[in-house]
Amino acid sequence: MNSPVNITTLHTNLKTQLAAQFPTCNVDYYPRPGDKIKTPALLIDLDDIDSNDPDNNGAEQVEVTLRLNVYAVESYKDGKKLAVRNLAAAVMAFVRGKKWSCPVGAARVIGAYRDTFQGDPLEYECRRIEIEHDALLGTDVWIDNGDVPEEVNVSEQGNEPAPIVEAE
């Protein structure tokens, strides 16, 4: 059985584990535009869901890459430029290889990049940490619960008989 990822559980577990590792940070996802936030902050955003399998994996699931951003945010004050870079580096080291207790592939760290938070570069200093996970979406039709699927997609095997190999 191929377990699909639950996007809500992924967010919840990522938030919980980041908060435990970085207790001085405000960890959340999807703040409303214009909201003031308590800094330092780590803000989670599932940016893209890219399909890796335009057909299917034989179980009627979609193989995807989940691209997440974790925004390391500090208020813009003297000395925070270095602090936000140190926070971003620490997040990169922490997330590498993590699965967040979810059925996803190990996190691949893509990088940490300059970014703006809510469009106001004069209020916040920000670094965007990109990570990726491979995952499956949708229910596996081959769930072993005693029910046999009524409809199954099969690939063409061809009409040629298998060659006979004689032993010497």
Short mmCIF file of C-alpha atoms in Angstrom, two decimals:
data_model
loop_
_atom_site.label_atom_id
_atom_site.label_comp_id
_atom_site.label_asym_id
_atom_site.label_seq_id
_atom_site.Cartn_x
_atom_site.Cartn_y
_atom_site.Cartn_z
CA MET A 1 0.00 0.00 0.00
CA ASN A 2 1.27 3.47 -0.93
CA SER A 3 0.23 5.98 1.73
CA PRO A 4 -0.84 9.39 0.45
CA VAL A 5 0.25 12.55 2.21
CA ASN A 6 -2.31 14.59 4.12
CA ILE A 7 -1.42 18.22 3.42
CA THR A 8 -2.95 19.47 6.69
CA THR A 9 -0.99 16.93 8.75
CA LEU A 10 2.21 17.89 6.94
CA HIS A 11 1.68 21.56 7.85
CA THR A 12 0.78 20.75 11.47
CA ASN A 13 3.78 18.45 11.99
CA LEU A 14 6.21 20.84 10.31
CA LYS A 15 4.94 23.69 12.49
CA THR A 16 5.14 21.59 15.68
CA GLN A 17 8.68 20.35 15.02
CA LEU A 18 10.01 23.77 13.96
CA ALA A 19 8.48 25.33 17.10
CA ALA A 20 10.16 22.69 19.28
CA GLN A 21 13.55 23.23 17.61
CA PHE A 22 13.30 27.04 17.57
CA PRO A 23 11.40 27.93 20.78
CA THR A 24 12.17 31.66 20.56
CA CYS A 25 10.48 31.90 17.15
CA ASN A 26 6.86 32.54 16.33
CA VAL A 27 6.08 29.58 14.03
CA ASP A 28 2.96 29.70 11.89
CA TYR A 29 1.68 29.36 8.36
CA TYR A 30 -0.23 31.68 6.04
CA PRO A 31 -0.43 34.96 7.97
CA ARG A 32 -2.91 37.44 6.54
CA PRO A 33 -1.43 40.22 4.41
CA GLY A 34 -0.97 43.31 6.53
CA ASP A 35 -0.86 41.45 9.85
CA LYS A 36 1.89 42.46 12.23
CA ILE A 37 3.84 39.44 13.41
CA LYS A 38 5.98 38.76 16.44
CA THR A 39 9.59 38.25 15.39
CA PRO A 40 11.72 36.28 15.06
CA ALA A 41 9.31 34.19 13.02
CA LEU A 42 9.30 31.10 10.84
CA LEU A 43 6.37 31.13 8.43
CA ILE A 44 5.45 28.07 6.38
CA ASP A 45 4.01 28.21 2.86
CA LEU A 46 3.28 25.30 0.51
CA ASP A 47 4.20 27.12 -2.68
CA ASP A 48 3.89 24.49 -5.45
CA ILE A 49 2.64 20.99 -6.03
CA ASP A 50 4.34 19.69 -9.18
CA SER A 51 3.23 16.44 -10.82
CA ASN A 52 6.05 13.97 -11.49
CA ASP A 53 3.85 11.35 -13.11
CA PRO A 54 1.45 12.50 -15.82
CA ASP A 55 0.08 8.94 -16.21
CA ASN A 56 -0.13 7.17 -12.84
CA ASN A 57 1.86 4.90 -10.57
CA GLY A 58 -0.40 1.86 -11.08
CA ALA A 59 -2.34 2.63 -7.91
CA GLU A 60 -4.29 5.59 -9.35
CA GLN A 61 -2.29 8.04 -7.24
CA VAL A 62 -0.43 11.12 -8.42
CA GLU A 63 3.30 11.29 -7.73
CA VAL A 64 4.19 14.89 -6.84
CA THR A 65 6.93 17.13 -5.54
CA LEU A 66 5.77 19.44 -2.75
CA ARG A 67 7.76 22.67 -2.73
CA LEU A 68 7.57 24.40 0.63
CA ASN A 69 9.00 27.72 1.72
CA VAL A 70 9.90 28.51 5.29
CA TYR A 71 10.31 32.26 5.70
CA ALA A 72 12.79 33.31 8.38
CA VAL A 73 11.67 36.79 9.42
CA GLU A 74 13.19 39.36 11.76
CA SER A 75 12.07 42.91 12.44
CA TYR A 76 14.26 45.37 10.60
CA LYS A 77 16.55 46.71 13.27
CA ASP A 78 20.31 47.15 13.60
CA GLY A 79 22.03 43.80 13.77
CA LYS A 80 19.10 41.75 12.43
CA LYS A 81 20.58 41.27 8.95
CA LEU A 82 23.08 38.77 10.34
CA ALA A 83 20.53 37.27 12.75
CA VAL A 84 18.07 36.38 9.99
CA ARG A 85 20.85 34.77 7.94
CA ASN A 86 21.94 32.71 10.96
CA LEU A 87 18.32 31.67 11.53
CA ALA A 88 17.94 30.65 7.88
CA ALA A 89 21.13 28.59 8.03
CA ALA A 90 19.96 26.85 11.22
CA VAL A 91 16.59 26.04 9.61
CA MET A 92 18.34 24.63 6.54
CA ALA A 93 20.45 22.33 8.71
CA PHE A 94 17.43 21.23 10.77
CA VAL A 95 15.00 20.43 7.94
CA ARG A 96 17.45 18.46 5.78
CA GLY A 97 16.27 14.85 5.51
CA LYS A 98 13.19 15.32 7.73
CA LYS A 99 9.86 13.64 6.93
CA TRP A 100 7.78 15.29 9.69
CA SER A 101 6.21 11.93 10.63
CA CYS A 102 4.42 11.96 7.27
CA PRO A 103 4.52 9.62 4.25
CA VAL A 104 6.81 11.88 2.23
CA GLY A 105 10.34 11.55 0.91
CA ALA A 106 13.18 13.05 2.92
CA ALA A 107 13.35 16.86 2.68
CA ARG A 108 15.73 18.22 0.07
CA VAL A 109 17.02 21.69 0.92
CA ILE A 110 17.15 23.80 -2.25
CA GLY A 111 18.54 27.00 -0.74
CA ALA A 112 17.92 30.17 1.24
CA TYR A 113 17.20 33.34 -0.69
CA ARG A 114 16.62 37.04 -0.08
CA ASP A 115 12.92 37.78 -0.04
CA THR A 116 10.45 40.35 1.19
CA PHE A 117 7.80 39.70 3.75
CA GLN A 118 4.37 41.12 2.92
CA GLY A 119 5.95 43.58 0.53
CA ASP A 120 7.57 45.88 3.09
CA PRO A 121 11.36 45.51 2.99
CA LEU A 122 11.73 48.45 5.39
CA GLU A 123 9.85 46.70 8.20
CA TYR A 124 11.16 43.12 8.04
CA GLU A 125 14.37 41.35 7.09
CA CYS A 126 13.53 38.03 5.44
CA ARG A 127 15.12 34.89 4.01
CA ARG A 128 13.08 32.23 2.14
CA ILE A 129 14.26 28.65 2.69
CA GLU A 130 13.07 26.32 -0.08
CA ILE A 131 12.59 22.61 0.62
CA GLU A 132 11.09 19.81 -1.44
CA HIS A 133 9.43 16.50 -0.63
CA ASP A 134 8.31 13.74 -2.97
CA ALA A 135 4.86 12.44 -2.07
CA LEU A 136 1.74 10.71 -3.32
CA LEU A 137 -1.72 12.24 -3.56
CA GLY A 138 -4.91 10.22 -3.65
CA THR A 139 -6.00 6.86 -2.32
CA ASP A 140 -4.21 3.69 -3.38
CA VAL A 141 -6.75 1.46 -5.22
CA TRP A 142 -4.85 -1.60 -4.00
CA ILE A 143 -5.68 -1.08 -0.32
CA ASP A 144 -5.61 -4.50 1.33
CA ASN A 145 -9.00 -4.43 3.02
CA GLY A 146 -10.49 -7.52 1.39
CA ASP A 147 -12.22 -5.59 -1.39
CA VAL A 148 -11.07 -6.27 -4.92
CA PRO A 149 -11.11 -3.26 -7.27
CA GLU A 150 -13.80 -3.58 -9.93
CA GLU A 151 -11.80 -1.71 -12.54
CA VAL A 152 -8.04 -1.91 -13.05
CA ASN A 153 -5.80 -0.28 -15.65
CA VAL A 154 -3.28 -2.64 -17.21
CA SER A 155 -0.42 -1.88 -19.54
CA GLU A 156 0.02 -3.59 -22.88
CA GLN A 157 2.27 -6.61 -22.57
CA GLY A 158 2.40 -7.43 -26.28
CA ASN A 159 1.38 -10.53 -28.18
CA GLU A 160 4.79 -12.09 -28.60
CA PRO A 161 5.39 -15.27 -26.59
CA ALA A 162 8.33 -15.26 -24.23
CA PRO A 163 11.49 -16.77 -25.77
CA ILE A 164 12.35 -20.30 -24.70
CA VAL A 165 15.84 -20.61 -23.29
CA GLU A 166 17.25 -24.13 -23.34
CA ALA A 167 19.70 -25.19 -20.70
CA GLU A 168 23.06 -26.41 -21.97
#
